[in-house]
Tab-separated table of C-alpha atoms and ligand atoms in Angstrom:
chain	number	residue	atom	x	y	z
A	1	UNK	CA	61.108	-3.326	169.292
A	2	UNK	CA	61.634	0.400	168.911
A	3	UNK	CA	63.320	-0.276	165.618
A	4	UNK	CA	60.396	-2.328	164.387
A	5	UNK	CA	57.952	0.424	165.314
A	6	UNK	CA	60.076	3.007	163.557
A	7	UNK	CA	60.080	0.868	160.461
A	8	UNK	CA	56.300	0.591	160.624
A	9	UNK	CA	56.028	4.338	160.955
A	10	UNK	CA	58.289	4.954	157.985
A	11	UNK	CA	56.276	2.531	155.867
A	12	UNK	CA	53.016	4.165	156.927
A	13	UNK	CA	54.263	7.655	156.099
A	14	UNK	CA	55.571	6.400	152.782
A	15	UNK	CA	52.193	4.931	151.908
A	16	UNK	CA	50.365	8.133	152.805
A	17	UNK	CA	52.806	10.260	150.817
A	18	UNK	CA	52.525	7.933	147.838
A	19	UNK	CA	48.729	8.072	147.981
A	20	UNK	CA	48.772	11.871	148.114
A	21	UNK	CA	51.031	12.138	145.094
A	22	UNK	CA	49.192	9.557	143.002
A	23	UNK	CA	45.829	11.130	143.818
A	24	UNK	CA	46.959	14.396	142.331
A	25	UNK	CA	48.621	12.700	139.311
A	26	UNK	CA	52.145	13.817	140.098
A	27	UNK	CA	51.229	17.187	141.534
A	28	UNK	CA	53.410	18.433	144.380
A	29	UNK	CA	51.950	18.911	147.839
A	30	UNK	CA	53.203	22.483	147.723
A	31	UNK	CA	54.716	24.816	145.149
A	32	UNK	CA	57.361	27.380	146.056
A	33	UNK	CA	56.815	30.969	144.904
A	34	UNK	CA	59.810	33.313	145.053
A	35	UNK	CA	59.405	37.046	145.689
A	36	UNK	CA	61.867	39.780	146.585
A	37	UNK	CA	59.517	41.583	148.969
A	38	UNK	CA	56.613	40.406	151.129
A	39	UNK	CA	52.960	41.287	151.413
A	40	UNK	CA	53.592	44.727	152.966
A	41	UNK	CA	54.392	45.776	149.371
A	42	UNK	CA	52.144	45.685	146.259
A	43	UNK	CA	54.634	43.256	144.673
A	44	UNK	CA	54.315	40.709	147.513
A	45	UNK	CA	50.563	41.279	147.680
A	46	UNK	CA	50.367	40.455	143.981
A	47	UNK	CA	52.061	37.132	144.668
A	48	UNK	CA	49.680	36.419	147.512
A	49	UNK	CA	46.628	37.227	145.375
A	50	UNK	CA	47.925	34.908	142.647
A	51	UNK	CA	48.468	32.054	145.136
A	52	UNK	CA	45.044	32.503	146.724
A	53	UNK	CA	43.215	32.656	143.395
A	54	UNK	CA	44.977	29.499	142.210
A	55	UNK	CA	44.157	27.573	145.373
A	56	UNK	CA	40.525	28.658	145.246
A	57	UNK	CA	40.003	28.026	141.551
A	58	UNK	CA	41.745	24.618	141.557
A	59	UNK	CA	39.873	23.504	144.693
A	60	UNK	CA	43.196	23.130	146.450
A	61	UNK	CA	44.859	20.970	143.778
A	62	UNK	CA	47.606	23.585	143.543
A	63	UNK	CA	48.916	24.917	146.853
A	64	UNK	CA	51.488	27.666	146.766
A	65	UNK	CA	53.744	28.857	149.556
A	66	UNK	CA	55.314	32.335	149.394
A	67	UNK	CA	59.077	32.762	149.868
A	68	UNK	CA	59.717	36.503	150.160
A	69	UNK	CA	63.217	37.901	150.543
A	70	UNK	CA	64.271	35.597	147.680
A	71	UNK	CA	65.084	33.165	150.498
A	72	UNK	CA	65.285	30.201	148.097
A	73	UNK	CA	68.436	31.795	146.626
A	74	UNK	CA	69.789	33.135	149.931
A	75	UNK	CA	68.652	36.665	149.138
A	76	UNK	CA	70.610	36.932	145.902
A	77	UNK	CA	67.878	38.188	143.599
A	78	UNK	CA	70.041	38.097	140.459
A	79	UNK	CA	70.133	34.281	140.821
A	80	UNK	CA	66.364	33.941	140.986
A	81	UNK	CA	65.830	33.252	137.296
A	82	UNK	CA	68.506	30.538	137.153
A	83	UNK	CA	66.997	28.837	140.198
A	84	UNK	CA	63.579	29.021	138.596
A	85	UNK	CA	64.904	27.423	135.445
A	86	UNK	CA	66.580	24.662	137.453
A	87	UNK	CA	63.459	23.929	139.511
A	88	UNK	CA	64.765	25.150	142.878
A	89	UNK	CA	61.933	27.668	142.515
A	90	UNK	CA	58.568	26.537	141.070
A	91	UNK	CA	57.147	29.962	140.307
A	92	UNK	CA	57.887	33.621	140.857
A	93	UNK	CA	56.734	37.179	140.475
A	94	UNK	CA	60.005	38.713	139.402
A	95	UNK	CA	61.506	42.008	138.393
A	96	UNK	CA	62.874	42.546	134.891
A	97	UNK	CA	65.981	44.027	136.553
A	98	UNK	CA	66.741	40.929	138.573
A	99	UNK	CA	66.407	38.558	135.616
A	100	UNK	CA	68.264	40.742	133.127
A	101	UNK	CA	71.644	39.054	133.740
A	102	UNK	CA	70.141	35.839	132.277
A	103	UNK	CA	67.574	37.278	129.834
A	104	UNK	CA	69.427	40.083	128.054
A	105	UNK	CA	66.270	41.417	126.378
A	106	UNK	CA	64.942	42.420	129.809
A	107	UNK	CA	67.552	45.184	129.948
A	108	UNK	CA	65.239	47.007	127.558
A	109	UNK	CA	63.140	48.385	130.409
A	110	UNK	CA	66.249	49.730	132.150
A	111	UNK	CA	67.344	51.901	129.213
A	112	UNK	CA	67.423	55.372	130.755
A	113	UNK	CA	64.423	57.511	129.734
A	114	UNK	CA	63.049	54.984	127.226
A	115	UNK	CA	59.681	56.068	128.634
A	116	UNK	CA	58.674	58.229	131.579
A	117	UNK	CA	54.949	57.402	131.586
A	118	UNK	CA	52.711	54.498	132.534
A	119	UNK	CA	51.046	54.855	129.124
A	120	UNK	CA	54.426	54.295	127.471
A	121	UNK	CA	55.133	51.264	129.638
A	122	UNK	CA	51.700	49.777	128.967
A	123	UNK	CA	52.039	50.321	125.216
A	124	UNK	CA	55.129	48.092	125.332
A	125	UNK	CA	54.028	45.330	127.681
A	126	UNK	CA	50.580	45.054	126.094
A	127	UNK	CA	51.981	45.350	122.585
A	128	UNK	CA	54.448	43.530	120.365
A	129	UNK	CA	57.325	44.227	122.757
A	130	UNK	CA	55.518	42.299	125.490
A	131	UNK	CA	55.128	39.317	123.164
A	132	UNK	CA	58.797	39.406	122.172
A	133	UNK	CA	59.903	39.596	125.806
A	134	UNK	CA	57.716	36.606	126.690
A	135	UNK	CA	59.259	34.689	123.773
A	136	UNK	CA	62.722	35.511	125.114
A	137	UNK	CA	61.810	34.234	128.588
A	138	UNK	CA	60.350	31.096	127.042
A	139	UNK	CA	63.564	30.544	125.071
A	140	UNK	CA	65.492	30.818	128.341
A	141	UNK	CA	63.396	28.000	129.778
A	142	UNK	CA	60.547	29.458	131.846
A	143	UNK	CA	56.831	29.983	131.197
A	144	UNK	CA	55.784	33.660	131.412
A	145	UNK	CA	52.102	34.252	132.141
A	146	UNK	CA	51.330	37.851	133.014
A	147	UNK	CA	52.667	41.322	133.744
A	148	UNK	CA	52.655	43.333	136.942
A	149	UNK	CA	54.381	46.548	137.984
A	150	UNK	CA	57.108	47.472	140.436
A	151	UNK	CA	56.880	51.026	139.138
A	152	UNK	CA	59.042	53.926	138.036
A	153	UNK	CA	62.295	53.997	139.961
A	154	UNK	CA	62.980	57.255	141.776
A	155	UNK	CA	66.269	58.425	143.195
A	156	UNK	CA	66.853	59.081	146.888
A	157	UNK	CA	69.859	60.044	148.969
A	158	UNK	CA	70.944	61.274	152.370
A	159	UNK	CA	73.083	64.230	151.263
A	160	UNK	CA	71.378	66.803	149.056
A	161	UNK	CA	68.711	67.777	146.568
A	162	UNK	CA	69.423	66.226	143.160
A	163	UNK	CA	67.964	68.111	140.205
A	164	UNK	CA	70.873	68.035	137.715
A	165	UNK	CA	73.491	65.378	136.884
A	166	UNK	CA	76.055	67.584	138.594
A	167	UNK	CA	74.271	67.105	141.939
A	168	UNK	CA	74.931	63.364	141.709
A	169	UNK	CA	78.674	63.812	141.516
A	170	UNK	CA	80.501	61.522	143.924
A	171	UNK	CA	77.346	60.193	145.616
A	172	UNK	CA	77.570	56.507	146.502
A	173	UNK	CA	74.487	54.899	144.992
A	174	UNK	CA	73.360	51.316	145.548
A	175	UNK	CA	72.182	49.575	142.358
A	176	UNK	CA	71.149	46.033	141.438
A	177	UNK	CA	70.777	43.949	138.283
A	178	UNK	CA	72.962	43.909	135.212
A	179	UNK	CA	76.025	46.125	134.581
A	180	UNK	CA	73.714	48.535	132.746
A	181	UNK	CA	73.027	50.215	136.091
A	182	UNK	CA	76.709	50.670	136.826
A	183	UNK	CA	77.047	52.281	133.382
A	184	UNK	CA	74.093	54.621	133.924
A	185	UNK	CA	75.203	55.922	137.300
A	186	UNK	CA	78.825	56.159	136.257
A	187	UNK	CA	77.747	58.253	133.256
A	188	UNK	CA	75.904	60.549	135.674
A	189	UNK	CA	79.042	61.087	137.733
A	190	UNK	CA	77.879	59.045	140.722
A	191	UNK	CA	79.758	56.228	142.398
A	192	UNK	CA	77.515	53.137	141.979
A	193	UNK	CA	77.842	49.900	143.970
A	194	UNK	CA	76.017	46.691	143.099
A	195	UNK	CA	74.310	44.957	146.023
A	196	UNK	CA	71.230	42.895	146.784
A	197	UNK	CA	68.082	44.300	148.334
A	198	UNK	CA	68.907	42.456	151.555
A	199	UNK	CA	72.282	44.197	151.774
A	200	UNK	CA	70.976	47.574	150.591
A	201	UNK	CA	68.970	48.386	153.696
A	202	UNK	CA	71.802	47.964	156.246
A	203	UNK	CA	74.148	49.784	153.831
A	204	UNK	CA	71.785	52.766	153.746
A	205	UNK	CA	71.290	52.637	157.507
A	206	UNK	CA	75.020	52.671	158.242
A	207	UNK	CA	75.803	55.285	155.616
A	208	UNK	CA	78.010	52.870	153.657
A	209	UNK	CA	76.064	54.177	150.667
A	210	UNK	CA	74.414	57.585	150.318
A	211	UNK	CA	71.513	56.730	148.077
A	212	UNK	CA	69.503	54.256	146.053
A	213	UNK	CA	66.788	54.089	143.421
A	214	UNK	CA	63.462	52.297	143.862
A	215	UNK	CA	59.767	52.815	143.159
A	216	UNK	CA	57.801	54.772	145.784
A	217	UNK	CA	55.910	51.751	147.186
A	218	UNK	CA	59.292	50.161	147.974
A	219	UNK	CA	60.603	53.433	149.457
A	220	UNK	CA	57.563	53.682	151.716
A	221	UNK	CA	57.267	49.969	152.566
A	222	UNK	CA	60.929	49.836	153.580
A	223	UNK	CA	60.575	53.092	155.557
A	224	UNK	CA	63.542	54.605	153.782
A	225	UNK	CA	62.942	57.941	155.474
A	226	UNK	CA	64.383	56.150	158.528
A	227	UNK	CA	67.407	55.025	156.507
A	228	UNK	CA	68.592	58.637	156.135
A	229	UNK	CA	66.894	59.036	152.745
A	230	UNK	CA	65.904	62.687	153.158
A	231	UNK	CA	65.995	63.755	149.497
A	232	UNK	CA	63.898	62.173	146.792
A	233	UNK	CA	64.034	63.031	143.099
A	234	UNK	CA	61.048	62.084	140.943
A	235	UNK	CA	62.616	61.532	137.541
A	236	UNK	CA	60.854	58.414	136.148
A	237	UNK	CA	64.132	57.390	134.540
A	238	UNK	CA	62.977	53.797	134.085
A	239	UNK	CA	60.036	51.528	134.790
A	240	UNK	CA	60.474	48.088	136.317
A	241	UNK	CA	57.680	45.758	135.182
A	242	UNK	CA	57.084	42.488	137.048
A	243	UNK	CA	56.531	39.153	135.340
A	244	UNK	CA	54.559	36.177	136.662
A	245	UNK	CA	56.341	32.936	135.660
A	246	UNK	CA	56.285	29.178	136.241
A	247	UNK	CA	59.068	26.596	135.878
A	248	UNK	CA	58.661	24.631	132.631
A	249	UNK	CA	58.528	21.105	134.127
A	250	UNK	CA	56.052	22.196	136.759
A	251	UNK	CA	53.936	23.782	134.037
A	252	UNK	CA	53.978	20.580	131.958
A	253	UNK	CA	52.953	18.504	134.972
A	254	UNK	CA	49.624	20.360	135.227
A	255	UNK	CA	46.490	19.499	133.258
A	256	UNK	CA	45.484	21.960	130.494
A	257	UNK	CA	42.544	22.961	132.670
A	258	UNK	CA	44.813	23.825	135.592
A	259	UNK	CA	47.273	25.623	133.309
A	260	UNK	CA	44.408	27.808	132.144
A	261	UNK	CA	43.410	28.567	135.731
A	262	UNK	CA	46.968	29.443	136.785
A	263	UNK	CA	47.427	31.728	133.760
A	264	UNK	CA	44.142	33.565	134.286
A	265	UNK	CA	44.849	33.929	138.011
A	266	UNK	CA	48.236	35.486	137.167
A	267	UNK	CA	46.570	37.956	134.779
A	268	UNK	CA	43.954	38.882	137.398
A	269	UNK	CA	46.562	39.230	140.168
A	270	UNK	CA	48.822	41.287	137.876
A	271	UNK	CA	45.996	43.736	137.154
A	272	UNK	CA	45.204	44.176	140.840
A	273	UNK	CA	48.870	44.494	141.720
A	274	UNK	CA	49.448	47.178	139.071
A	275	UNK	CA	46.610	49.297	140.449
A	276	UNK	CA	48.106	49.081	143.946
A	277	UNK	CA	51.602	49.813	142.700
A	278	UNK	CA	50.507	52.939	140.838
A	279	UNK	CA	48.546	54.557	143.654
A	280	UNK	CA	49.968	58.061	144.262
A	281	UNK	CA	52.277	58.216	147.311
A	282	UNK	CA	54.102	61.545	146.921
A	283	UNK	CA	52.056	63.311	149.566
A	284	UNK	CA	52.355	60.481	152.099
A	285	UNK	CA	56.126	60.474	151.667
A	286	UNK	CA	56.424	64.266	151.802
A	287	UNK	CA	54.417	64.216	155.053
A	288	UNK	CA	57.136	61.996	156.531
A	289	UNK	CA	59.576	64.862	156.144
A	290	UNK	CA	61.214	63.753	152.893
A	291	UNK	CA	62.091	66.614	150.547
A	292	UNK	CA	60.714	65.799	147.102
A	293	UNK	CA	62.089	67.278	143.879
A	294	UNK	CA	60.173	66.824	140.651
A	295	UNK	CA	62.285	67.410	137.558
A	296	UNK	CA	61.227	69.971	134.989
A	297	UNK	CA	61.277	68.746	131.346
A	298	UNK	CA	64.545	70.690	130.873
A	299	UNK	CA	66.204	69.020	133.859
A	300	UNK	CA	64.958	65.635	132.740
A	301	UNK	CA	66.472	66.258	129.299
A	302	UNK	CA	69.849	66.903	130.927
A	303	UNK	CA	69.809	63.482	132.578
A	304	UNK	CA	68.714	61.825	129.339
A	305	UNK	CA	71.505	63.587	127.467
A	306	UNK	CA	74.107	62.501	130.017
A	307	UNK	CA	73.077	58.840	129.679
A	308	UNK	CA	72.694	58.795	125.890
A	309	UNK	CA	75.909	56.822	125.430
A	310	UNK	CA	74.675	54.134	127.839
A	311	UNK	CA	71.411	53.923	125.922
A	312	UNK	CA	73.290	53.438	122.662
A	313	UNK	CA	75.764	50.909	124.045
A	314	UNK	CA	73.009	48.783	125.589
A	315	UNK	CA	70.768	49.017	122.520
A	316	UNK	CA	73.383	46.931	120.730
A	317	UNK	CA	73.414	44.330	123.517
A	318	UNK	CA	69.608	44.143	123.811
A	319	UNK	CA	68.993	44.040	120.067
A	320	UNK	CA	68.426	47.172	117.955
A	321	UNK	CA	65.220	45.774	116.429
A	322	UNK	CA	63.605	45.249	119.812
A	323	UNK	CA	64.633	48.727	120.983
A	324	UNK	CA	63.279	50.280	117.772
A	325	UNK	CA	59.976	48.468	118.227
A	326	UNK	CA	59.827	49.684	121.841
A	327	UNK	CA	60.487	53.285	120.800
A	328	UNK	CA	57.710	53.022	118.213
A	329	UNK	CA	55.203	51.660	120.731
A	330	UNK	CA	56.163	54.324	123.299
A	331	UNK	CA	55.711	57.057	120.668
A	332	UNK	CA	52.284	55.690	119.744
A	333	UNK	CA	51.179	56.045	123.376
A	334	UNK	CA	51.673	59.816	123.395
B	1	X2X	O1	66.341	45.397	144.868
B	1	X2X	C1	65.563	46.273	144.484
B	1	X2X	O2	65.886	47.452	144.368
B	1	X2X	C2	64.153	45.884	144.116
B	1	X2X	C3	63.424	45.435	145.374
B	1	X2X	O3	63.471	46.952	143.564
B	1	X2X	C4	64.243	44.797	143.100
B	1	X2X	O4	64.137	43.640	143.401
B	1	X2X	C5	64.568	45.179	141.712
């Protein structure tokens, strides 16, 4: 008797599920969006805005659930792009750093001192470089839709003021992404260790590492002043753009009308996110007792000089034509 009822229940659920799927012509009930950080950060907020705009503008045909903490890949952000390609993740707002192990062109943005200004960054992502990067992502099997901003990455540590490469000597610095970061911090005399964002926070708290590099909204959102990060150097050594992407099969399953809506929503969310990400935070952070050092042009030149070899080595891996194009677009922004 119980068995018979169970069978009935299973059949009923199956019918309902089938009806739901066929109504939406193969659309999923819910799409999974991967993010490294949640809505307490501009990055996570950008993802939330995108999801809300899509739901609203498709009258609920496309429902998106946020998965911050890259939980769909157990917190290993450098596996996010592969999971997206394979369909474990339906969509993401991702960092160029985290996807650079799979999309080598994305290392471009991590070349030390390629640009130190938002104008330089925008000249690239809104110019020919942006198009070429999107083509590279497309070739790797995902659909890129829009740009956002994680921001210029600034250096913090628990030990001392850093204003010359010499000050970095021997400091244990947490980095993420491709081996480019190991090369950069090794060239500067530091002792870099690769670890995920999830592991970085306990490592800073326990003193297993002395320092890290991240944009100010991440520093503030993660309350790094409470993770012994007393010294902060503003050096703008690289900008980390964000990219809004969708898995290719998911993209193909949507009508052209819905594709258009999702793309426009990503562009709108990216613009709002970039404004949030670029809001000035220096004073707020200084008021928390963090000692801030802003490099003079001469000091900045010393860091650029010390990492010149890394820049040259990685230019070959990224593609000299793409790097040349980027340099040209950055120069045109000045
Ligand atoms: O892990 C980091 O440092 C972060 C949050 O900035 C990225 O995902 C690149």
